[in-house]
Amino acid sequence: MASAPRRPLVAGNWKMNGLSGSAAELARIIAGTHDLTAVDLVVCPPATLLAQFAAAARGSAVRIGGQDCHAEPAGAFTGDISAEMLKDAGASAVIVGHSERRSGHGETDADVRAKVLAARRAGLLAIVCIGESRADRKAGQALAVVGAQLDGSLPDGASAADLIVAYEPLWAIGSGLTPTPDDVAEMHGLIRQRLAARFGTAGQGMRILYGGSVKPSNAAELMHVADVDGALVGGASLKAGELLSIAGVYRQPPVHSD
Ligand code: PGA
């Protein structure tokens, strides 16, 4: 059975950047979306700005997301934020399992899976990050490592409406380095295969984003690789012009080599 075409999505991960004055940048992003009708745009500011950004984006084409959530809906978890709280603040998506959470906060695949379930419980779209380290790639283990992360981080019963996978090689994040289009194609092809094998038609419909040093200058090349359905953008998403230019790749129909 043929699956529905996947609508591309570009998400900006602001990480620990942004103060209340950054609302002006969000306003510029919103103002630039009028001709971006073929791509979903999500901005994930720090939690302190979520409610303000969600209010500013209401009625626009931009959706607002969190950068992490706790697996429990509420309780004695000092400093943590639940998926329900993100939803309540106006978020419609949440990034889970970002490598900076996995490495800096010791998050395991099982932790990430629990967070994906929390996102589903709260009605948030989960953007689940996976990716190999430089050492993994050098050792020829990239596909095995990412495959295992994918299997371990995704819960059963996931659907294209509640889950997106973001492939982010750790060595590409914030480094200015990117994998070759062939390497991206190989990895996204493997992820697609495993999603389809596990989730059937739903797996065919799930979007797979590429992340790691995406910029206006390399976005077209990366986004036109088969099975790349958009981007998770860090540094470049802090500037409205750069984020819009990356999303602008989807103004033209993608050119696939076959
Ligand atoms: P970068 O970050 O675009 O700055 O490399 C991507 C990410 O960590 O999501």
CSV table of C-alpha atoms and ligand atoms in Angstrom, one decimal:
chain,number,residue,atom,x,y,z
A,1,MET,CA,0.0,0.0,0.0
A,2,ALA,CA,1.4,3.4,-1.0
A,3,SER,CA,2.0,5.7,2.0
A,4,ALA,CA,1.0,9.3,2.1
A,5,PRO,CA,3.7,11.9,1.1
A,6,ARG,CA,5.5,13.2,4.1
A,7,ARG,CA,5.2,17.0,4.8
A,8,PRO,CA,8.6,18.4,5.6
A,9,LEU,CA,9.3,20.0,9.0
A,10,VAL,CA,12.1,22.3,10.1
A,11,ALA,CA,12.6,22.7,13.8
A,12,GLY,CA,14.8,25.3,15.5
A,13,ASN,CA,16.5,24.2,18.8
A,14,TRP,CA,17.5,27.3,20.6
A,15,LYS,CA,19.1,25.3,23.4
A,16,MET,CA,20.1,27.5,26.4
A,17,ASN,CA,19.8,30.8,24.4
A,18,GLY,CA,17.3,33.5,24.5
A,19,LEU,CA,15.9,36.2,26.8
A,20,SER,CA,12.6,38.0,26.7
A,21,GLY,CA,13.9,40.3,24.1
A,22,SER,CA,14.3,37.4,21.7
A,23,ALA,CA,10.5,37.7,21.0
A,24,ALA,CA,11.6,40.1,18.3
A,25,GLU,CA,13.4,37.3,16.5
A,26,LEU,CA,10.4,35.1,16.8
A,27,ALA,CA,8.3,37.9,15.3
A,28,ARG,CA,10.7,38.0,12.3
A,29,ILE,CA,10.4,34.2,11.9
A,30,ILE,CA,6.6,34.5,12.0
A,31,ALA,CA,6.6,37.3,9.5
A,32,GLY,CA,8.7,35.3,7.1
A,33,THR,CA,6.4,32.3,6.9
A,34,HIS,CA,3.8,33.7,4.5
A,35,ASP,CA,5.2,31.9,1.5
A,36,LEU,CA,6.4,28.8,3.3
A,37,THR,CA,3.2,26.8,2.9
A,38,ALA,CA,4.8,23.4,2.1
A,39,VAL,CA,6.8,23.1,5.3
A,40,ASP,CA,6.0,22.8,9.0
A,41,LEU,CA,8.0,25.2,11.2
A,42,VAL,CA,8.7,24.6,14.9
A,43,VAL,CA,10.7,26.8,17.3
A,44,CYS,CA,11.9,25.3,20.5
A,45,PRO,CA,13.0,28.1,22.9
A,46,PRO,CA,14.2,27.6,26.4
A,47,ALA,CA,11.4,26.7,28.8
A,48,THR,CA,11.4,30.3,30.3
A,49,LEU,CA,10.2,31.7,27.0
A,50,LEU,CA,7.7,28.9,26.1
A,51,ALA,CA,4.5,30.6,27.2
A,52,GLN,CA,5.5,34.0,25.8
A,53,PHE,CA,6.4,32.5,22.5
A,54,ALA,CA,3.3,30.3,22.3
A,55,ALA,CA,1.1,33.3,22.9
A,56,ALA,CA,3.0,35.3,20.2
A,57,ALA,CA,2.8,32.4,17.7
A,58,ARG,CA,-0.9,31.7,18.2
A,59,GLY,CA,-2.7,31.8,14.9
A,60,SER,CA,0.6,31.8,12.9
A,61,ALA,CA,2.2,29.0,10.9
A,62,VAL,CA,4.9,28.6,13.6
A,63,ARG,CA,4.5,26.0,16.3
A,64,ILE,CA,6.3,26.1,19.6
A,65,GLY,CA,8.1,23.1,21.2
A,66,GLY,CA,10.0,22.3,24.4
A,67,GLN,CA,13.5,20.9,24.5
A,68,ASP,CA,13.0,18.1,27.0
A,69,CYS,CA,10.4,16.8,29.4
A,70,HIS,CA,10.2,14.6,32.5
A,71,ALA,CA,8.5,11.2,32.1
A,72,GLU,CA,6.1,11.8,35.0
A,73,PRO,CA,3.1,14.2,34.7
A,74,ALA,CA,3.8,15.9,38.1
A,75,GLY,CA,5.6,15.3,41.4
A,76,ALA,CA,8.7,15.9,43.5
A,77,PHE,CA,11.2,16.4,40.7
A,78,THR,CA,12.9,19.7,41.4
A,79,GLY,CA,13.9,21.6,38.3
A,80,ASP,CA,12.1,19.3,35.9
A,81,ILE,CA,9.2,20.1,33.6
A,82,SER,CA,6.5,17.6,32.6
A,83,ALA,CA,5.1,17.1,29.1
A,84,GLU,CA,1.7,18.3,30.5
A,85,MET,CA,3.3,21.5,31.7
A,86,LEU,CA,4.8,22.1,28.2
A,87,LYS,CA,1.4,21.5,26.7
A,88,ASP,CA,-0.3,23.8,29.2
A,89,ALA,CA,2.3,26.6,28.3
A,90,GLY,CA,1.2,26.3,24.7
A,91,ALA,CA,3.8,23.9,23.3
A,92,SER,CA,2.7,21.4,20.6
A,93,ALA,CA,6.0,19.5,20.3
A,94,VAL,CA,9.0,18.5,22.4
A,95,ILE,CA,12.6,17.4,21.6
A,96,VAL,CA,13.5,14.3,23.5
A,97,GLY,CA,16.8,12.4,23.8
A,98,HIS,CA,19.0,15.2,22.4
A,99,SER,CA,22.6,14.2,22.6
A,100,GLU,CA,23.3,17.0,25.0
A,101,ARG,CA,20.7,15.5,27.3
A,102,ARG,CA,22.1,12.0,26.8
A,103,SER,CA,25.7,12.9,27.4
A,104,GLY,CA,25.2,15.8,29.9
A,105,HIS,CA,22.4,14.3,31.9
A,106,GLY,CA,23.0,10.6,31.5
A,107,GLU,CA,19.8,9.8,29.6
A,108,THR,CA,19.5,6.3,28.4
A,109,ASP,CA,17.4,4.9,25.5
A,110,ALA,CA,14.9,3.7,28.2
A,111,ASP,CA,14.7,7.2,29.7
A,112,VAL,CA,14.1,8.6,26.2
A,113,ARG,CA,11.4,6.0,25.5
A,114,ALA,CA,9.6,7.0,28.7
A,115,LYS,CA,9.7,10.6,27.7
A,116,VAL,CA,8.3,9.8,24.3
A,117,LEU,CA,5.4,8.1,26.1
A,118,ALA,CA,5.0,11.2,28.3
A,119,ALA,CA,4.8,13.4,25.2
A,120,ARG,CA,2.1,11.1,23.7
A,121,ARG,CA,0.2,11.2,26.9
A,122,ALA,CA,0.2,15.0,26.9
A,123,GLY,CA,-0.6,15.3,23.2
A,124,LEU,CA,2.8,16.6,22.1
A,125,LEU,CA,4.7,15.6,19.0
A,126,ALA,CA,7.9,14.0,20.1
A,127,ILE,CA,11.1,14.8,18.1
A,128,VAL,CA,13.4,11.9,19.1
A,129,CYS,CA,17.1,12.4,18.6
A,130,ILE,CA,19.6,9.7,17.8
A,131,GLY,CA,23.1,9.8,16.4
A,132,GLU,CA,26.5,8.2,16.6
A,133,SER,CA,29.8,9.7,18.1
A,134,ARG,CA,32.9,10.3,16.0
A,135,ALA,CA,34.5,7.2,17.6
A,136,ASP,CA,31.5,5.1,16.6
A,137,ARG,CA,31.8,6.3,13.0
A,138,LYS,CA,35.5,5.8,12.9
A,139,ALA,CA,35.1,2.2,14.2
A,140,GLY,CA,32.5,1.5,11.5
A,141,GLN,CA,29.8,1.2,14.1
A,142,ALA,CA,27.6,4.2,13.1
A,143,LEU,CA,24.7,2.1,11.6
A,144,ALA,CA,24.7,-0.4,14.5
A,145,VAL,CA,24.8,2.3,17.1
A,146,VAL,CA,22.0,4.4,15.6
A,147,GLY,CA,19.9,1.3,14.9
A,148,ALA,CA,20.1,0.3,18.5
A,149,GLN,CA,19.3,3.8,19.7
A,150,LEU,CA,16.3,3.8,17.4
A,151,ASP,CA,15.0,0.5,18.6
A,152,GLY,CA,15.5,1.4,22.3
A,153,SER,CA,14.2,5.0,22.2
A,154,LEU,CA,10.9,4.4,20.4
A,155,PRO,CA,7.9,2.9,22.2
A,156,ASP,CA,5.5,0.5,20.6
A,157,GLY,CA,2.5,2.0,19.0
A,158,ALA,CA,4.2,5.1,17.7
A,159,SER,CA,2.5,6.9,14.8
A,160,ALA,CA,3.5,9.5,12.2
A,161,ALA,CA,1.3,12.0,13.9
A,162,ASP,CA,3.0,11.8,17.3
A,163,LEU,CA,6.6,11.0,16.5
A,164,ILE,CA,9.5,12.4,14.4
A,165,VAL,CA,13.0,11.0,14.3
A,166,ALA,CA,16.0,13.4,14.2
A,167,TYR,CA,19.3,11.9,13.1
A,168,GLU,CA,22.0,14.0,14.5
A,169,PRO,CA,25.6,12.7,14.3
A,170,LEU,CA,27.2,14.0,17.5
A,171,TRP,CA,30.4,15.1,15.7
A,172,ALA,CA,28.3,17.3,13.4
A,173,ILE,CA,26.5,19.2,16.1
A,174,GLY,CA,27.9,22.7,16.4
A,175,SER,CA,31.1,21.7,14.6
A,176,GLY,CA,30.5,23.1,11.1
A,177,LEU,CA,31.0,19.5,9.9
A,178,THR,CA,28.4,17.5,8.1
A,179,PRO,CA,28.2,13.9,6.8
A,180,THR,CA,28.3,13.5,3.0
A,181,PRO,CA,25.0,13.2,1.2
A,182,ASP,CA,25.8,9.5,0.6
A,183,ASP,CA,26.3,8.9,4.3
A,184,VAL,CA,23.1,10.8,5.2
A,185,ALA,CA,21.3,8.7,2.5
A,186,GLU,CA,22.7,5.5,4.0
A,187,MET,CA,21.7,6.4,7.5
A,188,HIS,CA,18.2,7.7,6.7
A,189,GLY,CA,17.6,4.7,4.5
A,190,LEU,CA,18.5,2.4,7.4
A,191,ILE,CA,16.2,4.4,9.8
A,192,ARG,CA,13.4,4.2,7.3
A,193,GLN,CA,13.8,0.5,6.8
A,194,ARG,CA,13.7,-0.1,10.6
A,195,LEU,CA,10.7,2.2,11.1
A,196,ALA,CA,8.8,0.4,8.3
A,197,ALA,CA,9.7,-3.0,9.6
A,198,ARG,CA,8.5,-2.1,13.1
A,199,PHE,CA,5.6,0.2,12.5
A,200,GLY,CA,4.4,-0.8,9.0
A,201,THR,CA,2.6,2.0,7.1
A,202,ALA,CA,3.0,4.3,10.1
A,203,GLY,CA,6.7,3.9,9.9
A,204,GLN,CA,6.6,4.9,6.2
A,205,GLY,CA,4.8,8.0,7.2
A,206,MET,CA,7.2,9.1,10.0
A,207,ARG,CA,9.3,12.1,9.2
A,208,ILE,CA,13.1,11.7,9.6
A,209,LEU,CA,15.0,15.0,10.1
A,210,TYR,CA,18.7,15.5,9.7
A,211,GLY,CA,20.4,17.7,12.3
A,212,GLY,CA,24.0,18.9,12.9
A,213,SER,CA,25.5,22.1,11.4
A,214,VAL,CA,22.6,22.7,9.0
A,215,LYS,CA,23.0,26.2,7.5
A,216,PRO,CA,21.5,28.1,4.6
A,217,SER,CA,24.6,27.1,2.5
A,218,ASN,CA,24.2,23.3,2.9
A,219,ALA,CA,20.5,23.0,3.5
A,220,ALA,CA,19.5,22.3,0.0
A,221,GLU,CA,22.0,19.5,-0.5
A,222,LEU,CA,21.1,17.8,2.8
A,223,MET,CA,17.3,18.3,2.5
A,224,HIS,CA,17.2,16.8,-1.0
A,225,VAL,CA,18.7,13.5,0.1
A,226,ALA,CA,16.1,10.7,-0.1
A,227,ASP,CA,14.3,10.0,3.2
A,228,VAL,CA,15.4,13.4,4.7
A,229,ASP,CA,12.1,15.1,5.6
A,230,GLY,CA,13.5,18.3,7.1
A,231,ALA,CA,16.0,19.6,9.6
A,232,LEU,CA,16.6,20.0,13.3
A,233,VAL,CA,18.6,23.2,13.4
A,234,GLY,CA,20.6,24.5,16.4
A,235,GLY,CA,22.9,27.6,16.0
A,236,ALA,CA,21.4,28.8,12.7
A,237,SER,CA,17.9,28.8,14.1
A,238,LEU,CA,18.7,31.7,16.4
A,239,LYS,CA,18.6,34.0,13.5
A,240,ALA,CA,15.3,34.4,11.7
A,241,GLY,CA,16.9,35.0,8.3
A,242,GLU,CA,18.9,31.8,8.5
A,243,LEU,CA,16.0,29.6,9.8
A,244,LEU,CA,13.7,30.9,7.1
A,245,SER,CA,16.3,30.4,4.4
A,246,ILE,CA,16.8,26.8,5.5
A,247,ALA,CA,13.0,26.2,5.5
A,248,GLY,CA,12.9,28.0,2.2
A,249,VAL,CA,14.5,24.9,0.6
A,250,TYR,CA,11.0,23.5,0.5
A,251,ARG,CA,9.7,26.3,-1.7
A,252,GLN,CA,11.0,24.3,-4.7
A,253,PRO,CA,10.0,20.7,-5.3
A,254,PRO,CA,12.8,18.4,-4.2
A,255,VAL,CA,15.1,17.1,-6.9
A,256,HIS,CA,15.8,13.4,-6.3
A,257,SER,CA,18.6,11.9,-8.4
A,258,ASP,CA,16.5,8.9,-9.5
B,1,PGA,P1,23.7,22.8,15.3
B,1,PGA,O1,22.8,21.9,16.4
B,1,PGA,O2,22.7,23.1,14.2
B,1,PGA,O3,24.1,24.0,16.0
B,1,PGA,O4,24.8,21.9,14.9
B,1,PGA,C1,21.9,21.0,16.1
B,1,PGA,C2,21.3,20.4,17.3
B,1,PGA,O5,22.0,20.2,18.3
B,1,PGA,O6,20.0,20.1,17.3
